[in-house]
Amino acid sequence: MTATPATIRTRFAPSPTGFLHLGGARTALFAWAFARHHNGVFVLRIEDTDVERSTPEAVQAILDSMDWLGMQPDEGPFYQMQRMDRYREVIAQMLRDGTAYYCYSSPEEVEAMREAARARGAKPRYDGTWRPEPGKTLPPVPAGRQPVVRFKSPQDGATGWNDMVKGPISFDNAELDDLIIARPDGTPTYNFCVVVDDWDMGITHVLRGDDHVNNTPRQINILRALGAELPEYGHVPMILGPDGEKLSKRHGAVNVMEYDAQGYLPEAMVNYLARLGWSHGNDELFTREQLVQWFDTRNLSKSASQWDPKKLNWVNAHYIKQMDDAELAARVAPRIQRRGGNPAAVDLAAAVALLKDRAETLEQLAEAALLFCKPYQPAPAELAEQHLTPPAREALADFAQRARGADWTKDAISALIKTVLAERGLKMPQLAIPLRVAVVGQTQTPAVDAVLALIGKDTVLQRLDAVAAA
């Protein structure tokens, strides 16, 4: 790397025309991890010059997603619309320096130039009608026509860079247009704003999607024209869906915050996104701290990555299992409340400890926790008739009688169940299923001794007594 750790500055620069999608989140993660690895600075810049499509709601969605993923910027967010005076100042300087010029060709005329180039078998481009050259006489200025401003791109040689991901890349300058840097109304264009921002903000390393590869030589040439130091560039391949096509809504959620709503942990999402195009040996599971410690652009993949929902679920399940029970309970509690349950109805930390091995998401865990948190409903008549037979009721009455004088711990309850089974010559399902039906109104739960222990002795006996009286 050409920069020292103290000078490294990366940026993430989304356009607020919609939610933050998974590809953008992964790009942000790589830029964030690179800055953190080098004790550098991570900058957030909102590229909101598309006034018609940019919305405050989209800006907030981006900020919420970044916050949820734990990728808070060191500087920013900066907004391009608040920097218009600066862009105009640089354009004016370039016009004075002769690195930019006014172009009065109409859009129709430019399209005709491109069609003529196509007819010749050449690359369609602006033909330089208004490009000033020594000894060249420019056409008369059309009356009443507002000009665009074009960058005077070098026409000879090549523009290349050693991409941090893809390796050496080069473009023939003869193929690069004199791109427009300001529209007829004076508003600057995307490629120009990006250059000025990267220059002013001292960005040393640009990590972004490989759909920007074609923009890079143009941006490099503008930076050189401004006498600015060039950042290093790295272009990350796209994320494909499970079917090998470009990731889109048909593959499921692509909005980062939808994954929060669906019960994925941000720690798991960061882990999974990092492995989409980056690796550290064979490590599949790692902490955010390990990602920062290990991150190296040399380990970024040159090929596209494939989104795998099953793999994400596996990673998320791992993080759920590893999480402290009290913290996990705090994250699940609001989801229980949204389902009409009462998180305070049970020792929720103990409940999630019992349930979490079967859950892949917080939503699944919240649904399972309703076993303890929703208002009690006796078993439906059909279920009761099927499982609360006279022999089953006798076994339940025996269990209830013995339970009144017994300790109420998981181990004590387990021993009590085994005693009843042994003395009555029953198998486990012949008592466990009726216990479940009588106490929680359903046939399947986690280990019945643990469930009864959590529900509490008084409540269990009250429900057994109600069954006996029915």
Coordinates of C-alpha atoms in Angstrom, one line a residue:
M1 CA 0.0 0.0 0.0
T2 CA 1.2 3.5 -0.7
A3 CA -0.3 5.1 2.3
T4 CA 0.6 4.7 6.0
P5 CA -2.1 3.5 8.4
A6 CA -2.4 7.0 9.9
T7 CA -3.4 8.5 6.5
I8 CA -5.8 5.8 5.3
R9 CA -9.3 7.2 4.6
T10 CA -12.1 5.2 3.0
R11 CA -15.6 6.2 2.2
F12 CA -19.0 4.7 1.5
A13 CA -21.1 6.9 -0.8
P14 CA -24.7 5.6 -1.4
S15 CA -27.4 7.3 -3.4
P16 CA -30.6 7.8 -1.3
T17 CA -33.0 6.7 -4.0
G18 CA -34.1 3.7 -2.0
F19 CA -33.2 1.4 0.8
L20 CA -29.6 0.2 1.4
H21 CA -29.4 -3.1 -0.5
L22 CA -27.2 -6.1 0.4
G23 CA -24.5 -5.3 -2.2
G24 CA -24.1 -1.8 -0.9
A25 CA -24.0 -3.0 2.7
R26 CA -21.2 -5.4 1.8
T27 CA -19.2 -2.6 0.0
A28 CA -19.7 -0.4 3.1
L29 CA -18.5 -3.3 5.3
F30 CA -15.3 -3.8 3.3
A31 CA -14.5 -0.1 3.3
W32 CA -15.3 0.1 7.0
A33 CA -13.2 -3.0 7.9
F34 CA -10.2 -1.7 5.8
A35 CA -10.2 1.6 7.6
R36 CA -10.6 0.0 11.0
H37 CA -7.8 -2.5 10.2
H38 CA -5.4 0.4 9.5
N39 CA -6.7 2.6 12.3
G40 CA -7.9 4.9 9.5
V41 CA -11.0 7.0 8.9
F42 CA -14.3 5.8 7.5
V43 CA -16.3 8.5 5.8
L44 CA -20.1 8.4 5.0
R45 CA -21.2 10.5 2.0
I46 CA -24.8 10.7 0.8
E47 CA -24.8 11.3 -3.0
D48 CA -28.2 13.0 -3.2
T49 CA -27.8 14.9 -6.5
D50 CA -30.6 12.9 -8.1
V51 CA -33.2 15.3 -6.6
E52 CA -36.2 13.7 -8.2
R53 CA -35.5 10.3 -6.8
S54 CA -33.7 11.1 -3.5
T55 CA -35.9 11.1 -0.4
P56 CA -35.4 11.9 3.3
E57 CA -36.9 8.5 4.0
A58 CA -34.2 6.8 1.9
V59 CA -31.5 8.8 3.7
Q60 CA -32.9 7.6 7.0
A61 CA -33.1 4.0 5.8
I62 CA -29.4 4.1 4.9
L63 CA -28.5 5.6 8.3
D64 CA -30.6 3.1 10.1
S65 CA -29.0 0.2 8.2
M66 CA -25.5 1.5 8.9
D67 CA -26.3 1.9 12.6
W68 CA -27.9 -1.6 12.8
L69 CA -24.8 -3.2 11.2
G70 CA -22.5 -1.3 13.6
M71 CA -20.7 0.6 10.9
Q72 CA -20.9 4.1 12.3
P73 CA -18.8 6.6 10.3
D74 CA -15.9 8.6 11.8
E75 CA -16.9 11.5 9.6
G76 CA -20.2 12.5 8.0
P77 CA -22.7 11.9 6.7
F78 CA -21.9 14.6 4.1
Y79 CA -24.5 15.6 1.6
Q80 CA -23.6 16.5 -2.0
M81 CA -26.5 18.9 -2.3
Q82 CA -24.9 20.9 0.4
R83 CA -21.7 21.2 -1.6
M84 CA -23.0 22.7 -4.8
D85 CA -21.1 26.0 -4.4
R86 CA -17.8 24.0 -4.1
Y87 CA -18.5 22.0 -7.2
R88 CA -19.3 25.2 -9.2
E89 CA -16.1 26.8 -7.9
V90 CA -14.0 23.9 -9.2
I91 CA -15.8 23.9 -12.5
A92 CA -15.1 27.6 -12.9
Q93 CA -11.4 27.0 -12.1
M94 CA -11.2 24.2 -14.7
L95 CA -12.8 26.5 -17.3
R96 CA -10.1 29.1 -16.6
D97 CA -7.4 26.5 -16.7
G98 CA -8.5 25.1 -20.0
T99 CA -9.2 21.6 -18.6
A100 CA -12.9 22.0 -19.2
Y101 CA -14.9 23.8 -21.9
Y102 CA -18.4 24.9 -22.9
C103 CA -20.2 22.7 -25.4
Y104 CA -23.2 24.0 -27.2
S105 CA -24.1 20.8 -29.1
S106 CA -27.7 19.8 -28.5
P107 CA -28.6 16.3 -27.3
E108 CA -29.9 15.6 -30.8
E109 CA -26.7 16.6 -32.4
V110 CA -24.7 14.5 -30.0
E111 CA -26.8 11.5 -30.7
A112 CA -26.3 12.1 -34.5
M113 CA -22.5 12.1 -33.8
R114 CA -22.8 8.8 -32.0
E115 CA -24.9 7.2 -34.8
A116 CA -22.3 8.3 -37.3
A117 CA -19.6 6.7 -35.3
R118 CA -21.6 3.5 -35.0
A119 CA -22.0 3.5 -38.8
R120 CA -18.2 3.8 -39.2
G121 CA -17.8 0.9 -36.8
A122 CA -16.3 3.2 -34.2
K123 CA -17.2 3.6 -30.5
P124 CA -20.2 6.0 -30.2
R125 CA -19.0 9.2 -28.6
Y126 CA -19.1 13.0 -28.8
D127 CA -16.9 14.1 -31.6
G128 CA -15.3 17.2 -30.0
T129 CA -17.0 19.9 -32.1
W130 CA -16.7 22.4 -29.3
R131 CA -13.4 21.1 -27.9
P132 CA -10.9 24.0 -28.1
E133 CA -7.5 23.2 -29.7
P134 CA -4.6 25.4 -30.8
G135 CA -5.4 26.8 -34.3
K136 CA -9.0 25.5 -34.2
T137 CA -11.9 27.8 -35.1
L138 CA -15.0 26.9 -33.1
P139 CA -18.5 27.2 -34.6
P140 CA -20.7 30.3 -33.8
V141 CA -22.5 30.0 -30.5
P142 CA -26.2 29.1 -31.2
A143 CA -28.5 31.9 -30.0
G144 CA -30.4 31.1 -26.8
R145 CA -28.8 27.7 -26.2
Q146 CA -27.5 27.0 -22.7
P147 CA -24.2 25.0 -22.9
V148 CA -23.0 22.0 -20.9
V149 CA -19.5 21.9 -19.5
R150 CA -17.3 19.1 -20.7
F151 CA -14.1 17.8 -19.3
K152 CA -11.2 18.0 -21.8
S153 CA -10.1 14.4 -21.5
P154 CA -6.7 13.3 -22.7
Q155 CA -6.8 11.8 -26.1
D156 CA -3.5 10.0 -26.2
G157 CA -2.1 7.1 -24.2
A158 CA -3.9 5.1 -21.6
T159 CA -5.3 5.5 -18.1
G160 CA -4.7 2.6 -15.8
W161 CA -4.4 1.6 -12.2
N162 CA -3.5 -1.5 -10.2
D163 CA -6.9 -2.5 -8.8
M164 CA -6.8 -3.8 -5.2
V165 CA -9.1 -6.6 -6.2
K166 CA -8.8 -7.2 -9.9
G167 CA -5.2 -6.3 -10.5
P168 CA -3.9 -4.1 -13.4
I169 CA -6.7 -2.4 -15.4
S170 CA -6.1 0.0 -18.3
F171 CA -8.3 2.0 -20.7
D172 CA -7.2 3.6 -24.0
N173 CA -7.8 7.3 -23.6
A174 CA -9.0 7.5 -27.2
E175 CA -12.1 5.5 -26.2
L176 CA -13.0 7.9 -23.4
D177 CA -15.5 10.7 -24.1
D178 CA -15.2 14.3 -23.1
L179 CA -17.7 13.7 -20.4
I180 CA -20.2 16.3 -19.3
I181 CA -19.3 17.6 -15.8
A182 CA -22.1 20.3 -15.6
R183 CA -25.6 20.3 -17.2
P184 CA -27.1 23.3 -19.0
D185 CA -28.6 24.5 -15.7
G186 CA -25.2 24.4 -14.1
T187 CA -25.7 21.4 -11.8
P188 CA -22.7 19.1 -11.7
T189 CA -22.8 15.5 -12.8
Y190 CA -22.2 12.3 -10.8
N191 CA -18.6 11.6 -11.9
F192 CA -17.5 15.1 -11.3
C193 CA -19.0 15.4 -7.8
V194 CA -17.4 12.1 -6.8
V195 CA -14.0 13.4 -7.9
V196 CA -14.3 16.7 -6.0
D197 CA -15.6 14.9 -2.9
D198 CA -12.8 12.3 -2.9
W199 CA -10.3 15.1 -3.4
D200 CA -11.6 17.4 -0.7
M201 CA -12.2 14.6 1.8
G202 CA -8.7 13.1 1.3
I203 CA -9.9 9.7 0.4
T204 CA -6.9 7.4 0.0
H205 CA -8.7 4.1 -0.8
V206 CA -11.9 3.6 -2.8
L207 CA -13.6 0.2 -2.4
R208 CA -16.8 -0.1 -4.5
G209 CA -18.8 -2.4 -6.8
D210 CA -17.3 -3.4 -10.1
D211 CA -20.1 -1.6 -11.9
H212 CA -18.0 1.5 -11.4
V213 CA -14.9 0.2 -13.2
N214 CA -15.8 2.2 -16.3
N215 CA -16.1 5.4 -14.3
T216 CA -12.7 5.0 -12.7
P217 CA -10.5 6.1 -15.7
R218 CA -12.7 9.2 -16.2
Q219 CA -12.4 10.1 -12.5
I220 CA -8.6 9.5 -12.5
N221 CA -8.2 11.8 -15.4
I222 CA -10.2 14.6 -13.7
L223 CA -8.2 14.2 -10.5
R224 CA -5.0 14.5 -12.5
A225 CA -6.3 17.6 -14.2
L226 CA -7.0 19.1 -10.8
G227 CA -3.5 18.1 -9.6
A228 CA -4.9 15.9 -6.9
E229 CA -3.3 12.8 -5.4
L230 CA -5.0 9.6 -6.7
P231 CA -6.6 7.2 -4.3
E232 CA -6.1 3.5 -4.7
Y233 CA -9.1 1.7 -6.2
G234 CA -10.6 -1.7 -5.6
H235 CA -13.7 -3.0 -7.4
V236 CA -15.6 -5.8 -5.8
P237 CA -17.6 -8.3 -8.0
M238 CA -21.4 -8.4 -7.6
I239 CA -23.5 -10.7 -5.4
L240 CA -25.5 -13.3 -7.4
G241 CA -28.7 -15.0 -6.2
P242 CA -28.9 -18.7 -5.5
D243 CA -29.9 -19.2 -9.2
G244 CA -26.7 -17.5 -10.4
E245 CA -28.6 -14.4 -11.7
K246 CA -28.0 -10.9 -10.3
L247 CA -29.4 -10.7 -6.8
S248 CA -32.9 -9.1 -6.8
K249 CA -36.2 -9.0 -4.9
R250 CA -37.3 -12.3 -6.4
H251 CA -34.6 -13.9 -4.3
G252 CA -36.1 -12.6 -1.1
A253 CA -35.3 -9.5 0.9
V254 CA -32.6 -7.3 -0.5
N255 CA -33.3 -4.4 1.9
V256 CA -30.9 -4.7 4.8
M257 CA -33.5 -3.6 7.4
E258 CA -35.8 -6.3 6.2
Y259 CA -33.4 -8.8 7.7
D260 CA -33.7 -7.0 11.1
A261 CA -37.4 -7.4 10.8
Q262 CA -37.1 -11.1 10.0
G263 CA -35.0 -11.7 13.1
Y264 CA -31.4 -11.8 11.9
L265 CA -28.7 -10.6 14.3
P266 CA -26.5 -7.8 13.0
E267 CA -23.5 -9.7 14.2
A268 CA -24.5 -12.7 12.0
M269 CA -25.2 -10.4 9.0
V270 CA -21.8 -8.8 9.3
N271 CA -20.1 -12.2 9.5
Y272 CA -22.1 -13.5 6.5
L273 CA -21.7 -10.4 4.3
A274 CA -17.9 -10.4 5.0
R275 CA -17.6 -14.0 3.7
L276 CA -19.4 -13.0 0.4
G277 CA -16.2 -12.2 -1.5
W278 CA -13.6 -12.2 1.3
S279 CA -11.9 -15.0 3.2
H280 CA -9.5 -15.7 6.0
G281 CA -8.3 -19.3 5.5
N282 CA -11.2 -21.6 6.1
D283 CA -12.8 -19.5 8.8
E284 CA -16.5 -19.3 8.4
L285 CA -17.4 -17.8 11.8
F286 CA -15.6 -14.9 13.3
T287 CA -16.3 -11.8 15.4
R288 CA -16.4 -8.2 14.2
E289 CA -13.1 -7.7 16.0
Q290 CA -11.5 -10.7 14.2
L291 CA -12.8 -9.3 10.8
V292 CA -11.0 -6.0 11.5
Q293 CA -7.9 -7.8 12.7
W294 CA -7.7 -10.1 9.6
F295 CA -9.1 -7.9 6.8
D296 CA -6.8 -7.6 3.8
T297 CA -7.8 -6.6 0.3
R298 CA -5.5 -9.3 -1.1
N299 CA -8.1 -11.8 0.2
L300 CA -11.0 -10.2 -1.7
S301 CA -12.4 -12.5 -4.4
K302 CA -12.1 -11.6 -8.1
S303 CA -15.2 -13.5 -8.9
A304 CA -18.9 -12.9 -8.1
S305 CA -20.3 -14.3 -4.8
Q306 CA -23.5 -16.3 -4.4
W307 CA -26.2 -15.5 -1.8
D308 CA -27.2 -18.5 0.1
P309 CA -30.2 -18.1 2.5
K310 CA -29.5 -21.5 4.1
K311 CA -26.0 -20.5 4.9
L312 CA -27.2 -17.2 6.4
N313 CA -29.6 -19.1 8.6
W314 CA -26.9 -21.4 9.8
V315 CA -24.7 -18.4 10.7
N316 CA -27.5 -16.7 12.4
A317 CA -28.4 -19.8 14.4
H318 CA -24.8 -20.0 15.6
Y319 CA -24.9 -16.4 16.9
I320 CA -28.2 -17.0 18.6
K321 CA -26.8 -20.1 20.4
Q322 CA -23.6 -18.2 21.4
M323 CA -25.4 -15.1 22.7
D324 CA -25.7 -14.4 26.4
D325 CA -29.2 -15.5 27.5
A326 CA -30.1 -12.2 29.2
E327 CA -29.0 -10.2 26.1
L328 CA -30.9 -12.6 23.8
A329 CA -34.0 -12.2 26.0
A330 CA -33.8 -8.4 25.7
R331 CA -33.7 -8.7 21.9
V332 CA -36.6 -11.1 21.7
A333 CA -38.9 -9.3 24.2
P334 CA -40.2 -6.7 21.7
R335 CA -40.9 -9.4 19.2
I336 CA -43.0 -11.3 21.8
Q337 CA -44.9 -8.2 22.6
R338 CA -45.7 -7.6 19.0
R339 CA -47.3 -11.0 19.0
G340 CA -49.5 -10.2 21.9
G341 CA -47.3 -12.0 24.4
N342 CA -46.1 -10.9 27.8
P343 CA -42.3 -11.3 28.2
A344 CA -42.6 -10.7 31.9
A345 CA -44.8 -13.8 32.3
V346 CA -41.7 -16.1 32.6
D347 CA -38.0 -15.9 33.3
L348 CA -37.3 -15.0 29.7
A349 CA -33.6 -15.5 29.9
A350 CA -34.2 -19.1 31.1
A351 CA -36.9 -19.6 28.4
V352 CA -34.6 -18.5 25.5
A353 CA -31.8 -20.7 26.9
L354 CA -34.2 -23.6 26.6
L355 CA -35.5 -22.6 23.2
K356 CA -32.6 -21.1 21.3
D357 CA -31.0 -24.4 20.1
R358 CA -34.0 -24.9 17.8
A359 CA -34.2 -21.3 16.4
E360 CA -32.6 -19.9 13.3
T361 CA -34.0 -16.4 13.8
L362 CA -35.2 -14.1 16.6
E363 CA -38.6 -14.3 15.0
Q364 CA -38.7 -18.1 15.4
L365 CA -37.4 -17.7 19.0
A366 CA -40.2 -15.2 19.8
E367 CA -42.8 -17.5 18.3
A368 CA -41.5 -20.4 20.4
A369 CA -41.5 -18.2 23.5
L370 CA -45.2 -17.7 23.3
L371 CA -45.4 -21.1 24.8
F372 CA -44.6 -19.3 28.1
C373 CA -45.7 -15.7 27.3
K374 CA -49.1 -15.9 25.7
P375 CA -52.4 -16.2 27.8
Y376 CA -53.1 -19.8 28.7
Q377 CA -55.6 -21.6 26.5
P378 CA -56.8 -25.1 27.4
A379 CA -56.3 -27.7 24.8
P380 CA -59.0 -27.9 22.1
A381 CA -61.6 -30.5 22.8
E382 CA -60.5 -32.8 20.0
L383 CA -56.9 -32.8 21.3
A384 CA -58.0 -33.3 24.9
E385 CA -60.2 -36.2 23.9
Q386 CA -57.4 -37.8 22.0
H387 CA -54.7 -37.6 24.7
L388 CA -56.4 -37.1 28.0
T389 CA -57.8 -40.6 28.2
P390 CA -58.8 -42.2 31.5
P391 CA -55.4 -44.0 31.9
A392 CA -53.7 -40.7 31.1
R393 CA -55.8 -38.8 33.6
E394 CA -54.9 -41.3 36.3
A395 CA -51.2 -40.9 35.6
L396 CA -51.6 -37.1 35.6
A397 CA -53.4 -37.2 39.0
D398 CA -50.6 -39.4 40.3
F399 CA -47.9 -37.0 39.1
A400 CA -49.8 -34.0 40.5
Q401 CA -50.2 -35.7 43.9
R402 CA -46.5 -36.5 44.2
A403 CA -45.5 -33.0 42.8
R404 CA -47.2 -31.2 45.7
G405 CA -44.5 -32.2 48.1
A406 CA -41.6 -32.3 45.7
D407 CA -38.9 -29.8 44.9
W408 CA -39.6 -27.9 41.7
T409 CA -36.4 -28.1 39.7
K410 CA -35.8 -29.6 36.3
D411 CA -33.9 -32.5 37.8
A412 CA -36.5 -33.1 40.5
I413 CA -39.4 -33.0 37.9
S414 CA -37.4 -35.4 35.7
A415 CA -37.0 -37.9 38.6
L416 CA -40.7 -37.5 39.5
I417 CA -41.8 -38.3 35.9
K418 CA -39.5 -41.4 35.9
T419 CA -41.0 -42.6 39.2
V420 CA -44.6 -42.4 37.8
L421 CA -43.5 -44.1 34.6
A422 CA -41.8 -46.9 36.4
E423 CA -44.6 -47.6 38.9
R424 CA -47.3 -47.5 36.3
G425 CA -45.4 -49.4 33.6
L426 CA -45.6 -46.5 31.1
K427 CA -43.3 -45.2 28.4
M428 CA -42.3 -41.6 28.3
P429 CA -44.8 -40.4 25.6
Q430 CA -47.7 -41.9 27.6
L431 CA -47.1 -39.3 30.3
A432 CA -45.1 -36.6 28.6
I433 CA -47.7 -35.9 25.9
P434 CA -50.7 -35.8 28.3
L435 CA -48.6 -33.5 30.5
R436 CA -48.0 -31.1 27.6
V437 CA -51.7 -31.2 26.5
A438 CA -52.9 -30.5 30.0
V439 CA -50.4 -27.8 30.9
V440 CA -49.8 -25.9 27.7
G441 CA -52.6 -27.1 25.4
Q442 CA -50.3 -28.7 22.7
T443 CA -48.5 -31.9 22.1
Q444 CA -45.0 -30.7 21.2
T445 CA -42.6 -28.7 23.3
P446 CA -39.0 -28.8 24.3
A447 CA -38.1 -31.2 27.2
V448 CA -41.2 -31.5 29.3
D449 CA -39.3 -31.3 32.6
A450 CA -37.6 -28.0 31.7
V451 CA -40.9 -26.6 30.4
L452 CA -42.8 -27.5 33.6
A453 CA -40.0 -26.0 35.7
L454 CA -40.2 -22.7 33.9
I455 CA -44.0 -22.5 34.0
G456 CA -43.8 -22.9 37.8
K457 CA -45.2 -25.3 40.3
D458 CA -48.4 -23.4 41.3
T459 CA -49.4 -22.8 37.7
V460 CA -48.7 -26.4 36.6
L461 CA -50.8 -27.8 39.5
Q462 CA -53.6 -25.4 38.9
R463 CA -53.9 -26.5 35.3
L464 CA -53.6 -30.2 36.2
D465 CA -56.3 -29.7 38.8
A466 CA -58.5 -28.1 36.2
V467 CA -58.1 -31.1 33.9
A468 CA -58.9 -33.5 36.7
A469 CA -62.1 -31.6 37.5
A470 CA -63.2 -31.4 33.8

